[in-house]
PDB file of C-alpha atoms in Angstrom:
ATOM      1  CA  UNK A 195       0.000   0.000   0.000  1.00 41.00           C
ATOM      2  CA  UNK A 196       1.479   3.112  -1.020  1.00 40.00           C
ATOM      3  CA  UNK A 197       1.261   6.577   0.908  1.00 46.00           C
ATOM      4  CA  UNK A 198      -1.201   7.982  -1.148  1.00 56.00           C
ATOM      5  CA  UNK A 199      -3.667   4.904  -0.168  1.00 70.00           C
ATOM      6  CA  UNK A 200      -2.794   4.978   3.324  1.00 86.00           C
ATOM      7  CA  UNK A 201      -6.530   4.639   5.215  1.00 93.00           C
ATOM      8  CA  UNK A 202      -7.125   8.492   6.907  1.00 95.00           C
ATOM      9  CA  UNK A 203      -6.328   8.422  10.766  1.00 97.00           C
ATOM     10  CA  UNK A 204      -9.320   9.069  12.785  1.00 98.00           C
ATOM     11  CA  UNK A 205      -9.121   9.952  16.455  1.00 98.00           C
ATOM     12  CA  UNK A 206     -12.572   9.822  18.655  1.00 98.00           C
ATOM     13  CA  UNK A 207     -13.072  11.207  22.056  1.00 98.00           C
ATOM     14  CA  UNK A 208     -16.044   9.228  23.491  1.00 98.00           C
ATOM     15  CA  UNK A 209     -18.127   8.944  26.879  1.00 98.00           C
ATOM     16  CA  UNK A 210     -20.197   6.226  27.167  1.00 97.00           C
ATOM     17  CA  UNK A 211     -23.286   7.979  28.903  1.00 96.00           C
ATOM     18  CA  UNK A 212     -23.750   9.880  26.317  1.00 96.00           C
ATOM     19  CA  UNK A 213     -26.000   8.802  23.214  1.00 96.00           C
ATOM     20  CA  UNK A 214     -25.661  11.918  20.914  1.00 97.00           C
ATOM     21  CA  UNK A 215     -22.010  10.018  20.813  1.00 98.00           C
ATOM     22  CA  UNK A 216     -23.174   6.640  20.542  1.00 98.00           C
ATOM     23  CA  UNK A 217     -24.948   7.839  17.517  1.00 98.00           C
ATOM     24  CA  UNK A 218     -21.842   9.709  15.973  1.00 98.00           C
ATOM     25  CA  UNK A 219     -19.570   6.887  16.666  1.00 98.00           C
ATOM     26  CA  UNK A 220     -21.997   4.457  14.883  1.00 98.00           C
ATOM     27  CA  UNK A 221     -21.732   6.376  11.834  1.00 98.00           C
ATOM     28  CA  UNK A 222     -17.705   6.489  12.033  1.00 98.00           C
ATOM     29  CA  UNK A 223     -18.478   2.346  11.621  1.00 98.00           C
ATOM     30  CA  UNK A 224     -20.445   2.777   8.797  1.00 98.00           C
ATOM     31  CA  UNK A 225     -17.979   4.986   6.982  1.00 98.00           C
ATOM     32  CA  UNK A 226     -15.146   2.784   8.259  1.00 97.00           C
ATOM     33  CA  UNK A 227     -17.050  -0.293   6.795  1.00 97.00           C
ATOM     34  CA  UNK A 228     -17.302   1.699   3.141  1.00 96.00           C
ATOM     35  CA  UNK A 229     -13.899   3.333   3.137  1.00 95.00           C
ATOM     36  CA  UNK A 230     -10.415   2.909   4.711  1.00 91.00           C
ATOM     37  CA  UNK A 231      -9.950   4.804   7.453  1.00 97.00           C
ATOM     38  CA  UNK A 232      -8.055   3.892  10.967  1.00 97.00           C
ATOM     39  CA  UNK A 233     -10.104   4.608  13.950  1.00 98.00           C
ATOM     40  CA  UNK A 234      -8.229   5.340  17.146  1.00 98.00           C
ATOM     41  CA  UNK A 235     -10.912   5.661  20.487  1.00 98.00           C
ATOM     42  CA  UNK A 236     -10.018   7.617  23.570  1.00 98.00           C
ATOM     43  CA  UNK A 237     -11.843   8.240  26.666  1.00 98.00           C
ATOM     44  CA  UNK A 238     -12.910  11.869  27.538  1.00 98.00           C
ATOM     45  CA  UNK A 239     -15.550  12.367  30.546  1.00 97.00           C
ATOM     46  CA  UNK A 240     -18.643  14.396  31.060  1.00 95.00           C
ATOM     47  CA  UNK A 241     -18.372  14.694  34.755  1.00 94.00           C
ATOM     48  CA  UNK A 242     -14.585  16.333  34.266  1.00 95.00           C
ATOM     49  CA  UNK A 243     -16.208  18.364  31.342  1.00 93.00           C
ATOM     50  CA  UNK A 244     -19.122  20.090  33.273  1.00 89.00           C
ATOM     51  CA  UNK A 245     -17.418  19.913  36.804  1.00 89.00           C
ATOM     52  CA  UNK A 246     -16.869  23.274  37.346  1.00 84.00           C
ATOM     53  CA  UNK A 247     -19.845  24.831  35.080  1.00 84.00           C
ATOM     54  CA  UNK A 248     -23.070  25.694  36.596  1.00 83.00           C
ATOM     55  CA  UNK A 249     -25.166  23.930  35.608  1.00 83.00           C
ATOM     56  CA  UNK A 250     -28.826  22.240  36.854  1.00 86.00           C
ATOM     57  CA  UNK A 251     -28.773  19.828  39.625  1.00 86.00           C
ATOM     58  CA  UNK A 252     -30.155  17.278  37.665  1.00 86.00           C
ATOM     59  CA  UNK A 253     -27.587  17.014  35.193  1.00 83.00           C
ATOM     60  CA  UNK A 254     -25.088  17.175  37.550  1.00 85.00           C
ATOM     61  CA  UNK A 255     -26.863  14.267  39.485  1.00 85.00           C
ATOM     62  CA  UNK A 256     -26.768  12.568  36.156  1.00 83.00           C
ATOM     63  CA  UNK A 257     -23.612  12.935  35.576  1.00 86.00           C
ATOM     64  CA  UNK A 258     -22.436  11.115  38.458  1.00 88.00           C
ATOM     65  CA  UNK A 259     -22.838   8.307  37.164  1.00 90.00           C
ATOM     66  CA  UNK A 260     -20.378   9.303  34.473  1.00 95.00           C
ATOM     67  CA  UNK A 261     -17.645   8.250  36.617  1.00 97.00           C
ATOM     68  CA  UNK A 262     -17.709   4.587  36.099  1.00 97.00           C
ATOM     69  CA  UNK A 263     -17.658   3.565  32.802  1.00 98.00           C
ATOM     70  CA  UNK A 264     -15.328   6.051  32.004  1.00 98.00           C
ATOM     71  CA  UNK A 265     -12.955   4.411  35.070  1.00 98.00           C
ATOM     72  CA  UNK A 266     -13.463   1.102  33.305  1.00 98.00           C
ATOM     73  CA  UNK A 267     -12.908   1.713  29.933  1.00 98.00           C
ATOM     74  CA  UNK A 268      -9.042   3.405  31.249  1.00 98.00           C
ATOM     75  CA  UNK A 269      -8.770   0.651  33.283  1.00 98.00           C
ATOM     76  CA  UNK A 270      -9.117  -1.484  30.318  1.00 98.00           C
ATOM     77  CA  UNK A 271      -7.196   0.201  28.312  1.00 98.00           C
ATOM     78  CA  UNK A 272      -4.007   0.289  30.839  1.00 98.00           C
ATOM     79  CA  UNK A 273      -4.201  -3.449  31.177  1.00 98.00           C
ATOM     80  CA  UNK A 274      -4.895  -4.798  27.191  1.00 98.00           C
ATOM     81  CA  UNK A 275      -3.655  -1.332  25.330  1.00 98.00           C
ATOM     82  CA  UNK A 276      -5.507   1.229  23.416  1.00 98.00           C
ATOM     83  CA  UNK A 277      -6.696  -1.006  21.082  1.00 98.00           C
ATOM     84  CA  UNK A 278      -9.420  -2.716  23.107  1.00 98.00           C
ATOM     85  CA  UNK A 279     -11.008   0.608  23.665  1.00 98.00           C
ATOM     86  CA  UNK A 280     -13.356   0.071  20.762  1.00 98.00           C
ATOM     87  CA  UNK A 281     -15.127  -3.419  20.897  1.00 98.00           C
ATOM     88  CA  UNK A 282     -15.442  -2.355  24.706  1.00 98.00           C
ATOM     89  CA  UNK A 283     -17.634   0.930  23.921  1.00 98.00           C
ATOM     90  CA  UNK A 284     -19.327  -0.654  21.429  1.00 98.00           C
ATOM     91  CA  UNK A 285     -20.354  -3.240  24.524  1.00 98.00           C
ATOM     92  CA  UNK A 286     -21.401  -0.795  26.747  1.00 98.00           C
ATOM     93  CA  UNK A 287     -22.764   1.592  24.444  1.00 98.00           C
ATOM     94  CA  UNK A 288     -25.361  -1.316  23.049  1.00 98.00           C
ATOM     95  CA  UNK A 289     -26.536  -2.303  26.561  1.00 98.00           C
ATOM     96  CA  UNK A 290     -26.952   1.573  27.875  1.00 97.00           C
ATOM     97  CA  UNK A 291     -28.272   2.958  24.756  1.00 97.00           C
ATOM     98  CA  UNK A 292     -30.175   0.081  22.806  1.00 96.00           C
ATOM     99  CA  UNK A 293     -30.824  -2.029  25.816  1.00 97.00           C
ATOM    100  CA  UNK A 294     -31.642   0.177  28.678  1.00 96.00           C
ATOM    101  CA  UNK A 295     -29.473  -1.384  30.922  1.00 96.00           C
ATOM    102  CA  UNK A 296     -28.707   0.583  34.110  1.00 94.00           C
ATOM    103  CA  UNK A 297     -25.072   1.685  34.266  1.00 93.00           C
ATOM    104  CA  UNK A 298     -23.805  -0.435  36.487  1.00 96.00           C
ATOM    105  CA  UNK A 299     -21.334  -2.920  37.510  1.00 97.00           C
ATOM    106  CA  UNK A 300     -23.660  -5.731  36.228  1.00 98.00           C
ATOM    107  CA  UNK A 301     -23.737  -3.988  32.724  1.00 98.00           C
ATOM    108  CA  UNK A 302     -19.965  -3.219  32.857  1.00 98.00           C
ATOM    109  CA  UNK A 303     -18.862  -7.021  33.798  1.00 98.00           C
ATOM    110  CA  UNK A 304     -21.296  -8.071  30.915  1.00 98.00           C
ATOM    111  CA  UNK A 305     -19.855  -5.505  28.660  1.00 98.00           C
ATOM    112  CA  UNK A 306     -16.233  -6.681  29.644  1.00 98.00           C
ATOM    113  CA  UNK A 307     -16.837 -10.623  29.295  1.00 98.00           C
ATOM    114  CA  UNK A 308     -18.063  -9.834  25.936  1.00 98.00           C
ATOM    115  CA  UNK A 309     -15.699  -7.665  24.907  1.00 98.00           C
ATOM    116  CA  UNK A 310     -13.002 -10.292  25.916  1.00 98.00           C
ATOM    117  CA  UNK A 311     -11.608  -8.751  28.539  1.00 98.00           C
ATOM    118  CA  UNK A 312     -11.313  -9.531  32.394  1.00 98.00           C
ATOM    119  CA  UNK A 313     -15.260  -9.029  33.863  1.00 98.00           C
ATOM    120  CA  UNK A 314     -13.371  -8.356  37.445  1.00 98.00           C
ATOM    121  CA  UNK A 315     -11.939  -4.217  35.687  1.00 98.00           C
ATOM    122  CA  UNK A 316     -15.769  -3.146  36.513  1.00 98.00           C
ATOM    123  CA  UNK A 317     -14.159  -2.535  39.913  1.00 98.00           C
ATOM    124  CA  UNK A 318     -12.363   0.332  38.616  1.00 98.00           C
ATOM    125  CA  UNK A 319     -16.094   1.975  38.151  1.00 98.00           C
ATOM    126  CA  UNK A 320     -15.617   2.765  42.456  1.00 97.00           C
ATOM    127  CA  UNK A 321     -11.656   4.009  42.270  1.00 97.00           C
ATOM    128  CA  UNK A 322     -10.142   7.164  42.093  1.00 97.00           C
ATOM    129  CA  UNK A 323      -6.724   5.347  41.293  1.00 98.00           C
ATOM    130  CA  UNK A 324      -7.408   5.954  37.329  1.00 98.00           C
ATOM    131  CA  UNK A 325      -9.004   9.235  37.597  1.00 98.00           C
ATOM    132  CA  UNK A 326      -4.944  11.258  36.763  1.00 98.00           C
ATOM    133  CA  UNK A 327      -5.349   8.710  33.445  1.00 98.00           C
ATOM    134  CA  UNK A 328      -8.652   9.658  32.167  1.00 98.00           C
ATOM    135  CA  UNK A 329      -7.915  13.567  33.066  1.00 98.00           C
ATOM    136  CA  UNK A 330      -4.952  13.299  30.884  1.00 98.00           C
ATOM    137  CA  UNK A 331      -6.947  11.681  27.957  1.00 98.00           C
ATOM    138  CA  UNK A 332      -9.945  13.980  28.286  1.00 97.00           C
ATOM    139  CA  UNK A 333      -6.940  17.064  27.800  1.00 97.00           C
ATOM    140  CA  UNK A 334      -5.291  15.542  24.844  1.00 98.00           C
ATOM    141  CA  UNK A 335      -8.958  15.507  23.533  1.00 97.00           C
ATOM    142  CA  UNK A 336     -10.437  18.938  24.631  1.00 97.00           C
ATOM    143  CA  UNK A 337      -7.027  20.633  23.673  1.00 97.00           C
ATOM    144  CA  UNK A 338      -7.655  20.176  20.236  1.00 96.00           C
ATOM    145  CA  UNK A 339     -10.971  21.695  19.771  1.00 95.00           C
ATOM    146  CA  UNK A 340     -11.706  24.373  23.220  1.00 90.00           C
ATOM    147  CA  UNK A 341     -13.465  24.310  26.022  1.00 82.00           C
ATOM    148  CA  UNK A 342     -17.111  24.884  24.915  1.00 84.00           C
ATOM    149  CA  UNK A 343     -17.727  21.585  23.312  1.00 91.00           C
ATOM    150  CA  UNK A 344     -19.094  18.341  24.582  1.00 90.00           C
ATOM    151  CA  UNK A 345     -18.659  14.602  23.016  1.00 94.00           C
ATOM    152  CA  UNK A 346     -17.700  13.465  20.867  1.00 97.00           C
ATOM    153  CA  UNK A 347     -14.165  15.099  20.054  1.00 98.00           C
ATOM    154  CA  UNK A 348     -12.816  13.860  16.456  1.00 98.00           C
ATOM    155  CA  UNK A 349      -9.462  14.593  14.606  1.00 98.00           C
ATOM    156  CA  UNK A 350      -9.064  13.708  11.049  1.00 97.00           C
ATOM    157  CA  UNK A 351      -5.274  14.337   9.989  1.00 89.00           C
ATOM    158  CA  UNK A 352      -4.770  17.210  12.735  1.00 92.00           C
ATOM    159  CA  UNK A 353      -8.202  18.388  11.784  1.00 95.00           C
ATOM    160  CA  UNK A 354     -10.360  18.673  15.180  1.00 96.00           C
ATOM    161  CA  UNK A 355     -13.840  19.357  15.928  1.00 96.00           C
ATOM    162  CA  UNK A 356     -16.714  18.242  17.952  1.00 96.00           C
ATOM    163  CA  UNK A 357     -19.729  16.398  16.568  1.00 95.00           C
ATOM    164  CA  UNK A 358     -20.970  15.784  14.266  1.00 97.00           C
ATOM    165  CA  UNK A 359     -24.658  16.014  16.770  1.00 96.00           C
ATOM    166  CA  UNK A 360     -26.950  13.527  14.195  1.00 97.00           C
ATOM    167  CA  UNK A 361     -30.243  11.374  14.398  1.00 96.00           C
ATOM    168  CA  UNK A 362     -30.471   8.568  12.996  1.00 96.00           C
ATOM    169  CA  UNK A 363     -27.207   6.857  11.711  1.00 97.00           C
ATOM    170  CA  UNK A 364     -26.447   8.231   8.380  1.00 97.00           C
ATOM    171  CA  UNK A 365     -26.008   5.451   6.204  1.00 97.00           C
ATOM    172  CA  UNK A 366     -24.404   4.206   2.822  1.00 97.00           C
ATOM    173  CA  UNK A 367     -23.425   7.076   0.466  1.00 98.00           C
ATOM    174  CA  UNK A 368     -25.123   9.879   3.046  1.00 98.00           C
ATOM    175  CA  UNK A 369     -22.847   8.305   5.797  1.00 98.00           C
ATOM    176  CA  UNK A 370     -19.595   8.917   3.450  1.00 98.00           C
ATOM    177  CA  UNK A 371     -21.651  12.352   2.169  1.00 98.00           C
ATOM    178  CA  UNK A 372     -21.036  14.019   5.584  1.00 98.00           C
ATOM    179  CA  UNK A 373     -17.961  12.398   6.514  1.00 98.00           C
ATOM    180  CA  UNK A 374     -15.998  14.271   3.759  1.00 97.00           C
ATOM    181  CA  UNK A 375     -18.241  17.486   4.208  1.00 97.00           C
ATOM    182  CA  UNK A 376     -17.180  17.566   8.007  1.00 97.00           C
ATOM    183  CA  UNK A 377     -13.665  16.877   7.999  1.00 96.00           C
ATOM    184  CA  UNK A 378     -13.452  19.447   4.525  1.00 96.00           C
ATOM    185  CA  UNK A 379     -14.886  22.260   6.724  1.00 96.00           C
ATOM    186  CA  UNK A 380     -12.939  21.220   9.721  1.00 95.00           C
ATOM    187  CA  UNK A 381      -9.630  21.680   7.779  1.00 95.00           C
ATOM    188  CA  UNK A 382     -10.733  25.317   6.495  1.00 95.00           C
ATOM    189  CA  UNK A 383      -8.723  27.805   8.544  1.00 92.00           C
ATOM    190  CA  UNK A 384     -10.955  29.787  10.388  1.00 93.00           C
ATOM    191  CA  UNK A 385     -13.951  27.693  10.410  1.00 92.00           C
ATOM    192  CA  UNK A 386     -15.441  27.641  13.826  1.00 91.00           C
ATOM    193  CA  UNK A 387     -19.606  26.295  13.903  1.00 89.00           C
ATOM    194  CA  UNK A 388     -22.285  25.374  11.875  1.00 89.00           C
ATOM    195  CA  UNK A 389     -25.600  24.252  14.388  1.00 88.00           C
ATOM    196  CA  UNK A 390     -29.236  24.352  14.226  1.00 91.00           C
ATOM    197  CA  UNK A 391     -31.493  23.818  16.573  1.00 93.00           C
ATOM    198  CA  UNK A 392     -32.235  19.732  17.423  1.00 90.00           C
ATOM    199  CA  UNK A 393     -36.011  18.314  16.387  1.00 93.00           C
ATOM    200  CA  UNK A 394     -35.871  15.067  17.498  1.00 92.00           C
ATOM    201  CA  UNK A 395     -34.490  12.917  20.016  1.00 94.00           C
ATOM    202  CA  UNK A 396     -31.351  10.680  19.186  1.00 94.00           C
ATOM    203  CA  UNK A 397     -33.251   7.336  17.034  1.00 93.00           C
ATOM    204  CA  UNK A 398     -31.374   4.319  18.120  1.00 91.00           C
ATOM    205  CA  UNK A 399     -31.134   1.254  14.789  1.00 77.00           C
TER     206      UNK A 399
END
């Protein structure tokens, strides 16, 4: 394989609780099932994110139980390598987001065994111990695209952004569509937002 046909590098900044990501991340399969490209996860965290913004008590009550899955998926990752980081979202991301489940250790053991990993990590979901990891991989995400974003963070060849926020899964040719309309405006010096206000609630498939 020459240079020139080298698959594009694609970084993604992910936290499991959230489903606007699950969605986005789902659509980086379908493009990486239509095109070459070499997806590289990372965990970033909601609960660092939003811990020092005001914001309403519910969310922040929500967002406790951020901690755990992010724990997990660093404790995973420090034990097997970066590499396991995506069949293991795509685990937990199914049972929270398609299945319901609660986030809990139950769900992350499940999640674990079928990811092919050791079921006994969903202890990490109650220790601090990996929290100095999973700040320093939230950073190396939020550095590249600011503060006032949320998940997920993606890089495409040093280009950065957040998003893309969409409902459903974009599919076939639309899936590879907005995939090159993204990362073109993402690479345009300068280029800051495009938004609209959301209609509909995020359509699991």
């Amino acid at each position: 394989m020459t240079t020139q046909d080298a698959p594009q590098r694609v970084d993604f900044w992910f936290d499991p609780l959230c489903p606007w990501a699950w969605i986005t991340s789902r659509w980086i399969h379908e493009v990486n099932d239509q095109r070459p490209i070499d997806v590289h996860w990372h965990v970033m965290s909601l609960a660092v994110l939003n811990e020092d913004k005001d914001i309403p008590d519910a969310y922040r009550e929500m967002l406790t139980k951020a901690w755990g899955p992010v724990r997990v998926c660093i404790a995973a990752e420090q034990k097997y390598g970066p590499e396991v980081l995506g069949r293991l979202y795509t685990e937990l991301g199914t049972r929270r987001h398609h299945d319901k489940a609660e986030l809990d250790k139950d769900l992350f053991r499940a999640a674990l065994t079928a990811a092919g990993l050791d079921p006994e990590l969903a202890e990490a979901a109650d220790s601090t111990d990996y929290d100095e990891a999973l700040r320093a991989s939230h950073k190396d995400g939020i550095d590249r695209v600011g503060e006032e974003v949320g998940t997920p963070v993606i890089e495409v060849e040093g280009s950065a952004f957040f998003g893309p926020v969409i409902t459903p899964v974009p599919r076939g040719d639309q899936a590879l569509k907005l995939f090159d309309g993204v990362v073109a405006a993402a690479s345009v010096d300068g280029f800051f937002e495009l938004k609209r206000t959301r209609t509909r609630d995020p359509i699991f498939d």
